[in-house]
Tab-separated table of N, CA, C and O in Angstrom:
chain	number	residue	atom	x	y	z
A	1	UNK	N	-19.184	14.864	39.694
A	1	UNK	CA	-18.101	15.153	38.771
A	1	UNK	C	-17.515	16.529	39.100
A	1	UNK	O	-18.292	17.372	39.547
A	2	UNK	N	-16.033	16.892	38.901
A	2	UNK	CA	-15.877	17.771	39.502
A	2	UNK	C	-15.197	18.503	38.014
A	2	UNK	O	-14.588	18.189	36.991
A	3	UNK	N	-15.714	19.549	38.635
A	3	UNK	CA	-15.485	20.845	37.290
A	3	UNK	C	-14.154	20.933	37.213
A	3	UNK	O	-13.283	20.693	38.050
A	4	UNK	N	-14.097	21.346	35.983
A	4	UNK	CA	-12.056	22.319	35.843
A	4	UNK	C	-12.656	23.830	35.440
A	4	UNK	O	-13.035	24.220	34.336
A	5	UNK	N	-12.622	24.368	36.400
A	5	UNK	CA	-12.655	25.759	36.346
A	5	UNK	C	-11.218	26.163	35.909
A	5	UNK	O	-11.200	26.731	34.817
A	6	UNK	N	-10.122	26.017	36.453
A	6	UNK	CA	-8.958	26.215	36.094
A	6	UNK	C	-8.351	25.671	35.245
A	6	UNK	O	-8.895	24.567	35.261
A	7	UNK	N	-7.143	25.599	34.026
A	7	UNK	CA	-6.181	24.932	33.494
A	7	UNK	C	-5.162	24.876	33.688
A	7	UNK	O	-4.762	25.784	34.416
A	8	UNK	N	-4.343	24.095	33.329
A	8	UNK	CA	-3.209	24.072	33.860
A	8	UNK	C	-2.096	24.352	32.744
A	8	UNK	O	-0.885	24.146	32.833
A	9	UNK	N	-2.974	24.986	31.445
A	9	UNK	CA	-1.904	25.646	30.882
A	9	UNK	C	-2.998	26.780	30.133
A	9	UNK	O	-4.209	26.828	29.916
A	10	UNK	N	-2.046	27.471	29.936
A	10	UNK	CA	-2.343	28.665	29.482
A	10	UNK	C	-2.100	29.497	27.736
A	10	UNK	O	-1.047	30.078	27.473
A	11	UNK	N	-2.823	29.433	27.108
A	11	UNK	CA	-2.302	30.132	26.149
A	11	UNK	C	-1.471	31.612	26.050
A	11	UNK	O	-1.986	32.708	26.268
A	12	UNK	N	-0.310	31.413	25.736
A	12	UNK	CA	0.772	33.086	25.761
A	12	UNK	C	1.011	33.400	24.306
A	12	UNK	O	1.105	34.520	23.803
A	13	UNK	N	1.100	32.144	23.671
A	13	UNK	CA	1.454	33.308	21.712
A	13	UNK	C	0.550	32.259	20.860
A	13	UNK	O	0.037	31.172	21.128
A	14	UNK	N	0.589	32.984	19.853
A	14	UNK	CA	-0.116	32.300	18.249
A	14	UNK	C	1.603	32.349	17.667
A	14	UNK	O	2.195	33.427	17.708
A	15	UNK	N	2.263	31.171	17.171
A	15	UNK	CA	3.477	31.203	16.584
A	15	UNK	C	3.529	31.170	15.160
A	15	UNK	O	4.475	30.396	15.012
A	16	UNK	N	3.176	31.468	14.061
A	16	UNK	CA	3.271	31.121	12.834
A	16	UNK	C	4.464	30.059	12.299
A	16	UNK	O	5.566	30.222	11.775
A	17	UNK	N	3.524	28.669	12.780
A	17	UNK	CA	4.538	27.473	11.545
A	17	UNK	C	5.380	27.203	13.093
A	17	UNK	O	5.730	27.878	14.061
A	18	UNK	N	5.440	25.897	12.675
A	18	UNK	CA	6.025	25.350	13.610
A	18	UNK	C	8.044	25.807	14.244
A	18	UNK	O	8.399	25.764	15.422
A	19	UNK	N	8.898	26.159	13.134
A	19	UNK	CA	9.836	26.841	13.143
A	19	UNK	C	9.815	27.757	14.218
A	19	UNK	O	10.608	27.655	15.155
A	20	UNK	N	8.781	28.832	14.131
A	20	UNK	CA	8.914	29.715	14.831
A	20	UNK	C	8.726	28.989	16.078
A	20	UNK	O	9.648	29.114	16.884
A	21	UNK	N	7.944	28.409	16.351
A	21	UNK	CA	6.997	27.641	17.360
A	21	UNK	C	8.241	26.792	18.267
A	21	UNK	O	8.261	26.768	19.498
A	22	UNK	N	8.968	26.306	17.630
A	22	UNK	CA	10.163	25.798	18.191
A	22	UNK	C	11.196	26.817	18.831
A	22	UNK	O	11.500	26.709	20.019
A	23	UNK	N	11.653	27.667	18.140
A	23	UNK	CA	12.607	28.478	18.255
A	23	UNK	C	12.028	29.645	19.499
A	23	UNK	O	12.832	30.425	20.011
A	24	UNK	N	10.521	29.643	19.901
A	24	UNK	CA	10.227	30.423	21.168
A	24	UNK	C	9.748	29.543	22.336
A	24	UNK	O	9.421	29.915	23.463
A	25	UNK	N	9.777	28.194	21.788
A	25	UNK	CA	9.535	27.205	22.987
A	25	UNK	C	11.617	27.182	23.756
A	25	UNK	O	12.012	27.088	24.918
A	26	UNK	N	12.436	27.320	22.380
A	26	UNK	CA	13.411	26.950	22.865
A	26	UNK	C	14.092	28.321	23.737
A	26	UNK	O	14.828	28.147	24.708
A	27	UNK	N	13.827	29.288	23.372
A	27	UNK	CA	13.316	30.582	24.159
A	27	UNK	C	13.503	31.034	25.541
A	27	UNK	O	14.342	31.686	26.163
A	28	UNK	N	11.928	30.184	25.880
A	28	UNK	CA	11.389	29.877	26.898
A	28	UNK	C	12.041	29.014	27.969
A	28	UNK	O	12.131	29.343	29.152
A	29	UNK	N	12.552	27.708	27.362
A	29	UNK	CA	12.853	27.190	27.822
A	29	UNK	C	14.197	27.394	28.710
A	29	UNK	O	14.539	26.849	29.759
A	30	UNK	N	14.880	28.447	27.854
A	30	UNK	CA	16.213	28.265	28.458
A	30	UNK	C	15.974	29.624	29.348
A	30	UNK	O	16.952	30.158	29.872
A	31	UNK	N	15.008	30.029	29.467
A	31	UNK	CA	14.766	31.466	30.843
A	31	UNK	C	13.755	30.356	31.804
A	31	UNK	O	13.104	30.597	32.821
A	32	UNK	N	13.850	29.624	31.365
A	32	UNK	CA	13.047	28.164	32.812
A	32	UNK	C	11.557	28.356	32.923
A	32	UNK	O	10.925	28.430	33.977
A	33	UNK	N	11.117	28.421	31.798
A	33	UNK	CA	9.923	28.007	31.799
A	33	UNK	C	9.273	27.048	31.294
A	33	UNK	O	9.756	26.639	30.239
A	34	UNK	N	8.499	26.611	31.593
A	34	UNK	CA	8.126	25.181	31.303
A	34	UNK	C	6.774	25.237	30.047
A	34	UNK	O	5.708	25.689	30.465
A	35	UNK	N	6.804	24.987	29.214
A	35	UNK	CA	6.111	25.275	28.120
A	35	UNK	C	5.530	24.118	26.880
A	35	UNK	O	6.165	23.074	26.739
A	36	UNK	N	4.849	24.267	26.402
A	36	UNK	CA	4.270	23.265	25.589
A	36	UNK	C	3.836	23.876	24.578
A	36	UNK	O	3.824	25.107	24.602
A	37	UNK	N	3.447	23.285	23.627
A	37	UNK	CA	2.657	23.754	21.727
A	37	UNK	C	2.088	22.643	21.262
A	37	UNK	O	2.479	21.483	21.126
A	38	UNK	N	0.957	23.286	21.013
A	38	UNK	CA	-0.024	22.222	19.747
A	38	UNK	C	-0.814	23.492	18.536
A	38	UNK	O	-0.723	24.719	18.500
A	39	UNK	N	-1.449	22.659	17.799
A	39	UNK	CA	-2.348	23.513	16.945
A	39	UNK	C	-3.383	23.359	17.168
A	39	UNK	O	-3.956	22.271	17.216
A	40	UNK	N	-4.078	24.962	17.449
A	40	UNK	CA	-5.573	24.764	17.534
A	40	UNK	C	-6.200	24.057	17.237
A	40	UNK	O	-5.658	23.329	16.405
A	41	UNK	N	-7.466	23.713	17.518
A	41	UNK	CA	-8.324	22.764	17.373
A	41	UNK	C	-9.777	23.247	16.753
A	41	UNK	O	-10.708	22.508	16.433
A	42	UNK	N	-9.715	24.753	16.668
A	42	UNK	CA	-11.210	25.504	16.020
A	42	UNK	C	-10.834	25.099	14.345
A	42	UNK	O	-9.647	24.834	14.153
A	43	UNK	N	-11.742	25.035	13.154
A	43	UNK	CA	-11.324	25.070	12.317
A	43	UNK	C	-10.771	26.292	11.892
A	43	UNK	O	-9.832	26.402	11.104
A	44	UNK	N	-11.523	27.411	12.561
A	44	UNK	CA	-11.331	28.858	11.743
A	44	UNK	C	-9.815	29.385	12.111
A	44	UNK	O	-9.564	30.524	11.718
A	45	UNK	N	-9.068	28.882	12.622
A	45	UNK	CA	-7.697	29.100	12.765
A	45	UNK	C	-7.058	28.523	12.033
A	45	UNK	O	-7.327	27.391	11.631
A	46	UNK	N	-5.663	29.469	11.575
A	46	UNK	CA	-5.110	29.295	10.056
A	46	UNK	C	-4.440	27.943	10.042
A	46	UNK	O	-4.356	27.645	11.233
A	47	UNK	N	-4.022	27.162	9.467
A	47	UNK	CA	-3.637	26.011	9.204
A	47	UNK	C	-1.948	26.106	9.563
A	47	UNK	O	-1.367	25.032	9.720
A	48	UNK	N	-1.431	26.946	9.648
A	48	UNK	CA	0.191	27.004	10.230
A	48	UNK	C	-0.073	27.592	11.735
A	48	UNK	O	0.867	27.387	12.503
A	49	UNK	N	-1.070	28.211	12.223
A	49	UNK	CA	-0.611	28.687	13.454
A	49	UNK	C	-0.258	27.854	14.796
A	49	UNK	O	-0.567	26.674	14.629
A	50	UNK	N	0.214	28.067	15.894
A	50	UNK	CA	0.620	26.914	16.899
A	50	UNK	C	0.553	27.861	18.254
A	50	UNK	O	1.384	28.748	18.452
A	51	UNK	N	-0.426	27.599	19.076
A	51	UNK	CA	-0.421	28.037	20.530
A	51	UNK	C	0.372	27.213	21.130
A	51	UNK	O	0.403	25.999	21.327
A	52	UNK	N	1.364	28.621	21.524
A	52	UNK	CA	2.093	28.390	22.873
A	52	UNK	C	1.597	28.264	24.309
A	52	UNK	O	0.847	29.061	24.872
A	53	UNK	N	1.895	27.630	24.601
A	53	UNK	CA	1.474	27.318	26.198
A	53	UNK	C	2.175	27.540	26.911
A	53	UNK	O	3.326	27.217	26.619
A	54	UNK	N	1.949	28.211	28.260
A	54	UNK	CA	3.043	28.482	29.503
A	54	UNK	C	1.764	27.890	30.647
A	54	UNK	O	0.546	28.046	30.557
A	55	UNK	N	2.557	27.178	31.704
A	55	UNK	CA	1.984	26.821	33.213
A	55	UNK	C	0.383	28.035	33.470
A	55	UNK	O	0.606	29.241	33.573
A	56	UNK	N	-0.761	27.627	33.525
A	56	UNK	CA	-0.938	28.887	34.514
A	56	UNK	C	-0.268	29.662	35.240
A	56	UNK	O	-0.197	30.866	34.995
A	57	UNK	N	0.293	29.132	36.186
A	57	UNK	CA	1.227	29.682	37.565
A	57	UNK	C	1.938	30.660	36.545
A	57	UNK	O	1.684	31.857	36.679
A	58	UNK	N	2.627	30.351	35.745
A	58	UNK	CA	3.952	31.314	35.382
A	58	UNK	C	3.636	32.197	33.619
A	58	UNK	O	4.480	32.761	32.922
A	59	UNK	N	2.182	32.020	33.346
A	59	UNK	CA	1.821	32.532	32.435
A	59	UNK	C	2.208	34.089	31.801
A	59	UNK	O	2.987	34.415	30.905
A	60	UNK	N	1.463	34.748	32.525
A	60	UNK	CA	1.970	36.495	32.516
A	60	UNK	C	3.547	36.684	32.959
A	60	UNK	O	3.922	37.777	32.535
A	61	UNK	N	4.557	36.027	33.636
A	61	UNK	CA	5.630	36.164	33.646
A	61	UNK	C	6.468	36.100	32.468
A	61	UNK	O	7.301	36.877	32.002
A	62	UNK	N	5.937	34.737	32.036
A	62	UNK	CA	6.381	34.353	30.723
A	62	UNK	C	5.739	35.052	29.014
A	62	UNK	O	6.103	34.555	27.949
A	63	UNK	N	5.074	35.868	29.076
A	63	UNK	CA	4.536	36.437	28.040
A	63	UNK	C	5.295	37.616	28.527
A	63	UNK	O	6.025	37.988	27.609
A	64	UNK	N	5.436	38.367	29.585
A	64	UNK	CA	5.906	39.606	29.259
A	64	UNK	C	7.832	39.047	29.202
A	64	UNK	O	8.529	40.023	28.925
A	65	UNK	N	8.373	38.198	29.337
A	65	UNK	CA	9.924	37.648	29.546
A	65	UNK	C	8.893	37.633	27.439
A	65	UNK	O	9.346	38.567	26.778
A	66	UNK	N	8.186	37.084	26.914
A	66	UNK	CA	8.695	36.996	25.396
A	66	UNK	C	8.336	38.694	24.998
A	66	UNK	O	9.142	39.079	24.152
A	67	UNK	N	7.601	39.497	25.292
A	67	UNK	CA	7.373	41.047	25.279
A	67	UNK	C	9.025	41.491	25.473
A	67	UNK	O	9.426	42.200	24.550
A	68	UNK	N	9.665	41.296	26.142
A	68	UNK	CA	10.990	41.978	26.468
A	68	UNK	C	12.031	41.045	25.432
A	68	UNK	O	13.242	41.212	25.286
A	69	UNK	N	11.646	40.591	25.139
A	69	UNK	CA	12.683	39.770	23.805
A	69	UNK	C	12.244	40.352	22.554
A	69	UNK	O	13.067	40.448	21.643
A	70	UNK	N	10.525	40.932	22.318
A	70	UNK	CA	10.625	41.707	21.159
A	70	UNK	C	9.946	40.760	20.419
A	70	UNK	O	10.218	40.660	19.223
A	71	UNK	N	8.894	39.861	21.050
A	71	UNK	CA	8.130	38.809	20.223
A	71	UNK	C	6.671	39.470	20.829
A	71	UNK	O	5.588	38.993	20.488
């Protein structure tokens, strides 16, 4: 069986509530990054929050592109 050492996505934000969660996927999207959102899966995470996802590959590009927008 072969391990996943790697993923192929990456967590970049905690979004509060899906609204927000939309509005920085749509963000993202339009500076071309390829991005995804779900809600955690631990219980101890708040019941509105939503990890953003960016590519591995383009992870840290894309967190500091939402850092320079002021998120």
């Amino acid at each position: 069986m072969r391990s996943n050492r790697t993923s192929l996505w990456r967590v970049i934000y905690i979004a509060r509530g899906e609204h927000q969660a939309q509005q920085i996927e749509s963000l993202l999207h339009e500076a071309g990054f390829l991005v995804d959102w779900k809600r955690p899966e631990t219980s101890s995470a708040r019941r509105e929050d939503i990890e953003i996802r960016a590519l591995e590959s383009e992870a840290e590009e894309a967190r500091q592109y939402l850092l320079e927008q002021g998120l």
